[in-house]
CSV table of C-alpha atoms in Angstrom, one decimal:
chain,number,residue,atom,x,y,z
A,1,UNK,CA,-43.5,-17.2,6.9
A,2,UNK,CA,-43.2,-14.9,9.9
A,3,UNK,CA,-41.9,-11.0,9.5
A,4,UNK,CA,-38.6,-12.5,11.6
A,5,UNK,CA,-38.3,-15.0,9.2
A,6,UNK,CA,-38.4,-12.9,6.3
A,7,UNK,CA,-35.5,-11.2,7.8
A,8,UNK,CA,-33.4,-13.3,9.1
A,9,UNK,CA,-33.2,-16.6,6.8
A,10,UNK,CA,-33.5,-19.2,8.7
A,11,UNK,CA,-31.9,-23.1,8.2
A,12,UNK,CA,-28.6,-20.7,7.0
A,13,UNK,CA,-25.4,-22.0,8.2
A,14,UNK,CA,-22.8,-19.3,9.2
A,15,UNK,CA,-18.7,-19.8,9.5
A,16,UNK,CA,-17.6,-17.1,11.7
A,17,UNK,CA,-13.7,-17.1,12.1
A,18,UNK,CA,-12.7,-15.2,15.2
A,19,UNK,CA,-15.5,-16.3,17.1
A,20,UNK,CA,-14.0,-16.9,20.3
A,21,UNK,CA,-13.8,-13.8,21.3
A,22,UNK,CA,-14.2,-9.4,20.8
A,23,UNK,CA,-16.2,-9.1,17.7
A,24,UNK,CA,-16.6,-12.1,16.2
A,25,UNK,CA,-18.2,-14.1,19.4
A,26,UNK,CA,-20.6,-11.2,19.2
A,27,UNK,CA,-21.1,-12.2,15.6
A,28,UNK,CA,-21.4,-15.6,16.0
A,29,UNK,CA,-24.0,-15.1,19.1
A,30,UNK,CA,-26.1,-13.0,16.8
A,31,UNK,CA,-26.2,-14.7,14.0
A,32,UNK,CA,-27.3,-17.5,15.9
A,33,UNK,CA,-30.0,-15.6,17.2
A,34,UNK,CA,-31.2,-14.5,14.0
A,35,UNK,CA,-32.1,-18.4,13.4
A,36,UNK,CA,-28.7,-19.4,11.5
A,37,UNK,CA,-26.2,-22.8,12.6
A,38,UNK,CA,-23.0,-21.4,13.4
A,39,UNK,CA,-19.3,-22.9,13.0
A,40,UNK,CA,-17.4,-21.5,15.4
A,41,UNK,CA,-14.2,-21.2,14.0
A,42,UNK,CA,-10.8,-20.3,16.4
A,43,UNK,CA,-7.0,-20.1,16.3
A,44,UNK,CA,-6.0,-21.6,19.5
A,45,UNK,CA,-8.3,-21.0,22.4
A,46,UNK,CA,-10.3,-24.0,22.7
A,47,UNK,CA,-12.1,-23.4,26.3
A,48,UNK,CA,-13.4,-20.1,24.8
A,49,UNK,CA,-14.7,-21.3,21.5
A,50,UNK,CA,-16.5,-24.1,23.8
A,51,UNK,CA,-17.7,-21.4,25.7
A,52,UNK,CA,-19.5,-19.5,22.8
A,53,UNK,CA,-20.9,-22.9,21.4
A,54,UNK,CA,-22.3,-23.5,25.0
A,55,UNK,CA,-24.2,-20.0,25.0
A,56,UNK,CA,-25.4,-20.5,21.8
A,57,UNK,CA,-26.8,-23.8,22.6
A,58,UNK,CA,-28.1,-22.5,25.5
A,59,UNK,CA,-30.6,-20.0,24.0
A,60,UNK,CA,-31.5,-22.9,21.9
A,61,UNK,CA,-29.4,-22.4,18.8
A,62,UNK,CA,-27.2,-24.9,16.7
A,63,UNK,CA,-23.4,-24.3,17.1
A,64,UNK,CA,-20.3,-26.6,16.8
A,65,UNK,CA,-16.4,-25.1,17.0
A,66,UNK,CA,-13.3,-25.5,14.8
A,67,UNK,CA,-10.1,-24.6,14.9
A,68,UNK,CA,-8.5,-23.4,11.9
A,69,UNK,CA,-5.7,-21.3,11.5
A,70,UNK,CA,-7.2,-18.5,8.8
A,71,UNK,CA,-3.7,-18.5,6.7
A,72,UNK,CA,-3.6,-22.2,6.3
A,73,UNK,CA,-4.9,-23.1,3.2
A,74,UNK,CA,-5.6,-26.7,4.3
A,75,UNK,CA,-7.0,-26.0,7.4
A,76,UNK,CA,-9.3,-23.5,5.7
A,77,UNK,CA,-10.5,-26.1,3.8
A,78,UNK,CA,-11.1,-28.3,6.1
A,79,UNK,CA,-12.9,-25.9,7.9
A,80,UNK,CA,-15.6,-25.6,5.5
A,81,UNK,CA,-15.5,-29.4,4.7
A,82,UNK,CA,-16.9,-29.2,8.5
A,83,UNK,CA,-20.0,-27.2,8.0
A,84,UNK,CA,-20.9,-29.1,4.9
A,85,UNK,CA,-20.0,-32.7,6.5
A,86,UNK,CA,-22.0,-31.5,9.8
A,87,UNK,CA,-24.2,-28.8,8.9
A,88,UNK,CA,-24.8,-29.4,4.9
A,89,UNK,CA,-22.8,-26.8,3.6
A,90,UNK,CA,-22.0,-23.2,4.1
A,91,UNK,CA,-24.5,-19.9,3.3
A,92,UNK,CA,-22.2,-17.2,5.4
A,93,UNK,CA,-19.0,-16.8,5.9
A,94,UNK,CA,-17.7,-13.8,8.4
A,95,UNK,CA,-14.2,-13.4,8.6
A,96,UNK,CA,-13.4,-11.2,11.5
A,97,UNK,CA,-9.9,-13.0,12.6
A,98,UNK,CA,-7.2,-10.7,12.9
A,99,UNK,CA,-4.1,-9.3,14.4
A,100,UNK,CA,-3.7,-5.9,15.3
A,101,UNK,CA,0.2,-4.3,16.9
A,102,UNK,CA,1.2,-0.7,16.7
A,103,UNK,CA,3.9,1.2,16.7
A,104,UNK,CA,5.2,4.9,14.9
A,105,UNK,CA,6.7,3.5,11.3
A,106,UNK,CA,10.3,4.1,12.5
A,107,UNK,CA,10.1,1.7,15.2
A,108,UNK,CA,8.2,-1.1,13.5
A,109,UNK,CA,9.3,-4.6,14.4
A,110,UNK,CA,8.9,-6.3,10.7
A,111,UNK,CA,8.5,-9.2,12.5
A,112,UNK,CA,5.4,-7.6,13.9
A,113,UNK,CA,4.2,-6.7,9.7
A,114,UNK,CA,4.7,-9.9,8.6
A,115,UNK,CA,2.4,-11.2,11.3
A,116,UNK,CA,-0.3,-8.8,10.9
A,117,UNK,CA,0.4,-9.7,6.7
A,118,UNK,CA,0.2,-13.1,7.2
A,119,UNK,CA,-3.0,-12.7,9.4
A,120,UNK,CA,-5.1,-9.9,7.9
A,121,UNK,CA,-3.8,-10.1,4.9
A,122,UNK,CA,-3.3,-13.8,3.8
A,123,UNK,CA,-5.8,-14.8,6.3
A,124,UNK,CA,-8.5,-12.8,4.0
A,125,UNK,CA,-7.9,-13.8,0.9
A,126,UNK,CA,-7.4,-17.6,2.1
A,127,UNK,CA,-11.0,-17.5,3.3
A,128,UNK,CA,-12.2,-15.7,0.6
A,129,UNK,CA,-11.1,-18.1,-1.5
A,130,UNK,CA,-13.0,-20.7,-0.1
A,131,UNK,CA,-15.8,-19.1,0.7
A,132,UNK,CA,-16.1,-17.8,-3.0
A,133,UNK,CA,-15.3,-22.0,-4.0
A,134,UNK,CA,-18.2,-22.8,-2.1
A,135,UNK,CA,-20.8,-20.6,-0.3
A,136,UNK,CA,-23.9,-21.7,-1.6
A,137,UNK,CA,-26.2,-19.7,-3.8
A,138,UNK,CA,-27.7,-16.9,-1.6
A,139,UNK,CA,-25.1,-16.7,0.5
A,140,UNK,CA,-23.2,-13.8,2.0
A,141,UNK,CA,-19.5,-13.1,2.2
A,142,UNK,CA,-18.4,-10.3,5.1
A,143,UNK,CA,-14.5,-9.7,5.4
A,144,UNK,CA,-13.6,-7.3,8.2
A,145,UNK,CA,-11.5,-4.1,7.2
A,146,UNK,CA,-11.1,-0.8,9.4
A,147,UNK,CA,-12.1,2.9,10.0
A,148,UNK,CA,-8.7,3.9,10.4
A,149,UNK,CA,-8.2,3.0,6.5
A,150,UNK,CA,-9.9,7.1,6.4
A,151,UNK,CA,-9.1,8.3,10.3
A,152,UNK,CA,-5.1,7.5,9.9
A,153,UNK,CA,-4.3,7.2,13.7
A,154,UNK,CA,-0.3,7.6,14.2
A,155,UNK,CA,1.2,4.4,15.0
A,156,UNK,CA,-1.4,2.5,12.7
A,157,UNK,CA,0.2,2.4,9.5
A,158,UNK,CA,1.2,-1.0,9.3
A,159,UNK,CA,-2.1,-2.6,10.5
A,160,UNK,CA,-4.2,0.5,8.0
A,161,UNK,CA,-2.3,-1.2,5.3
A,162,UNK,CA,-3.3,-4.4,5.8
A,163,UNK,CA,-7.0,-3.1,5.9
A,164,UNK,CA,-6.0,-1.3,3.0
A,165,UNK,CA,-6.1,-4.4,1.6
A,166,UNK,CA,-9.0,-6.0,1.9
A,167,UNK,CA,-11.0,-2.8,1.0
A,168,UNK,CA,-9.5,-3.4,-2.2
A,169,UNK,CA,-10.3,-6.9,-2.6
A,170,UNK,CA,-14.4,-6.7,-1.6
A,171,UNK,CA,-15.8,-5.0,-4.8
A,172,UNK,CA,-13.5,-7.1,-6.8
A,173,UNK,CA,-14.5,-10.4,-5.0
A,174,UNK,CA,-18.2,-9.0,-5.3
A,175,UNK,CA,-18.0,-8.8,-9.3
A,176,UNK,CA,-16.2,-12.3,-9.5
A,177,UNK,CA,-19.2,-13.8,-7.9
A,178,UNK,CA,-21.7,-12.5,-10.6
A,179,UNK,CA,-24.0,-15.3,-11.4
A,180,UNK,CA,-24.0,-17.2,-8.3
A,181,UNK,CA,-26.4,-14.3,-6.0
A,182,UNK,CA,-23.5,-14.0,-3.3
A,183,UNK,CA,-22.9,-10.5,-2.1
A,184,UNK,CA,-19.5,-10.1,-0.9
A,185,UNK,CA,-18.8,-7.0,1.7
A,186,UNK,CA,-16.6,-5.6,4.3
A,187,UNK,CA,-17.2,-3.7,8.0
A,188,UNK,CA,-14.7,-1.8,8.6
A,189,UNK,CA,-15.7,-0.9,12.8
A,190,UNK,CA,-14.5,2.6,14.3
A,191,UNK,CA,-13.1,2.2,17.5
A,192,UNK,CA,-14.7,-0.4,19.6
A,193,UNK,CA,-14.6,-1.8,23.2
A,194,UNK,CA,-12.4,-4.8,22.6
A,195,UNK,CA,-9.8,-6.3,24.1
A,196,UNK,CA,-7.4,-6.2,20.7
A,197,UNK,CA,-8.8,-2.6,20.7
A,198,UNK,CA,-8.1,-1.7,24.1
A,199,UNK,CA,-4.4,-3.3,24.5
A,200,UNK,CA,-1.6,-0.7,25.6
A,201,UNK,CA,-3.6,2.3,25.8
A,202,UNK,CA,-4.4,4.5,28.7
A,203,UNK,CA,-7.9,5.7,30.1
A,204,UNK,CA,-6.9,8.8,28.9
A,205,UNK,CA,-6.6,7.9,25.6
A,206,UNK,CA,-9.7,5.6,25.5
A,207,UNK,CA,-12.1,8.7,27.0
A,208,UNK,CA,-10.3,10.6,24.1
A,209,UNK,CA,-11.5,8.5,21.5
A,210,UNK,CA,-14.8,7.8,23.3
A,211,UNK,CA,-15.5,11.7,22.9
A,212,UNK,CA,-14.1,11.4,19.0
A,213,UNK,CA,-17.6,10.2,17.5
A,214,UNK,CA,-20.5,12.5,18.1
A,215,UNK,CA,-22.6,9.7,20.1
A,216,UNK,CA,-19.6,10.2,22.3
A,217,UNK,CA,-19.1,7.0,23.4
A,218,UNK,CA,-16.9,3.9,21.9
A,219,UNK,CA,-18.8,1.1,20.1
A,220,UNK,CA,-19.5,-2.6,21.8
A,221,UNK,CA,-19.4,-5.6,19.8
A,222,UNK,CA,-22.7,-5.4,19.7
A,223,UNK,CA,-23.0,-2.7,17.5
A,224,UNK,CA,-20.4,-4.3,14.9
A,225,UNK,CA,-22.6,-7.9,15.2
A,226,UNK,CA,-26.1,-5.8,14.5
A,227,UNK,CA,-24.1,-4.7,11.2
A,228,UNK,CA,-23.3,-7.9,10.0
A,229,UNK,CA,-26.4,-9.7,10.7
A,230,UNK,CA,-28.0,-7.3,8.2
A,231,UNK,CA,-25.1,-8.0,5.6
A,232,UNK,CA,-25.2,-11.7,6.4
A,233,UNK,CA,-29.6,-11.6,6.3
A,234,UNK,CA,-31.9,-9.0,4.4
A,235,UNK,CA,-29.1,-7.3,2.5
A,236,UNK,CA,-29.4,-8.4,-0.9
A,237,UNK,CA,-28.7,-5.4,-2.7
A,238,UNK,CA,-25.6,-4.4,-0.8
A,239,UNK,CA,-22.8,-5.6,-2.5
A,240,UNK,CA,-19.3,-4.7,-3.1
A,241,UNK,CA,-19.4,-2.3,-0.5
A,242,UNK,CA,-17.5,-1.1,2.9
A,243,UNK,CA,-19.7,-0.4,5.4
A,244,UNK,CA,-18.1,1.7,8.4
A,245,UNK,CA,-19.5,1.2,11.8
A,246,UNK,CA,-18.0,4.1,13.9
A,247,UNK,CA,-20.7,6.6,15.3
A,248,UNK,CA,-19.8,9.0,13.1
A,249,UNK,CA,-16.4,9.7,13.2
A,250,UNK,CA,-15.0,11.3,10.2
């Protein structure tokens, strides 16, 4: 076995939700990279998902899409019921789907919280659910949380607690799996060059934010996917843990 091999399993098959785009097509690219089949799972944009597939394949990888909404229990299912009819079954699972609008607590549109709860919130545990059903042993569960859980950015309270949420969930989710070798985690990313991160704010504010973390810059999706791929690979004694991925900030 070569030293690549050794870390990064290969003949692993991934589910990323999210993939299409931001984070999770960085996820889904890497993983593939590192030697794993990946579902690339999406909400609604088709041509995008095809897109990632299409890179993946490319670089001479294995990837097929599917479109799932993450808070549909059914579709969830069948979601995995892909990668096992296709790919044999499911080793990883990286949910990084999510929903993310602001706004100072007194002007919060509850229409707005009951999206980002039905998305980050339900959405998690909906995956997690399945994946816990039926990762296979050896396998590797990553949820996506937040920095701002600790940093507490005005105008983020309602998204924070939804984050809130699925810090609390990993270390429990972790200790159900005992017996099965499945480590369960969470990345919770400091600020990072997205397009769900950098929706309605000005330059200023982004080069504000860019000076925030002592390598005084914002992270790339890159950074967040390099994370992951060692949760989802050689990390088999991290386990019920949040890992933040924000250059320092504090």
């Amino acid at each position: 076995m070569s030293i690549n091999q050794e870390v990064h399993p290969t003949n692993r098959v991934a589910i990323v939700t999210g993939a299409s785009g931001g984070i999770g097509r960085a996820v889904a690219e890497r993983l593939a990279q590192d030697g794993q089949t990946v579902v690339v799972a999406y909400a609604g944009n088709k041509a995008r998902a095809d897109e990632v597939v299409t890179t993946i394949r490319s670089a001479g990888g294995t990837a097929t899409a599917f479109q799932a909404d993450v808070a549909d229990e059914q579709q969830v299912a069948a979601l995995f019921a892909h990668a096992e009819s296709e790919h044999g079954g499911a080793d990883v699972v990286v949910h990084t789907a999510g929903v993310m609008l602001l706004a100072p607590l007194v002007e919060l549109d509850l229409d707005d919280f009951d999206r980002m709860v039905r998305t980050n919130v339900r959405g998690t545990f909906v995956v997690l659910r399945e994946a816990a059903r039926r990762v296979r042993e050896g396998g590797a569960i990553v949820s996506f949380s937040s920095s701002v859980t600790r940093l507490a950015f005005p105008t983020y309270s309602a998204y924070t607690a939804t984050k809130g949420a699925v810090d609390a969930a990993t270390l429990v989710v972790a200790k159900e799996m005992r017996g099965r070798d499945v480590t369960v985690n969470a990345v919770a990313p400091g600020p990072t060059a997205t397009p769900l991160f950098l929706d309605g704010k000005s330059d200023e504010q982004v080069a504000g934010l860019a000076q925030a973390a002592p390598l005084e810059r914002l992270g790339v999706p890159d950074d967040i996917a390099e994370v992951v791929s060692f949760l989802a690979g050689p990390a088999r004694w991290v386990n019920g843990q949040v890992l933040y991925a924000n250059g320092g900030i504090a």
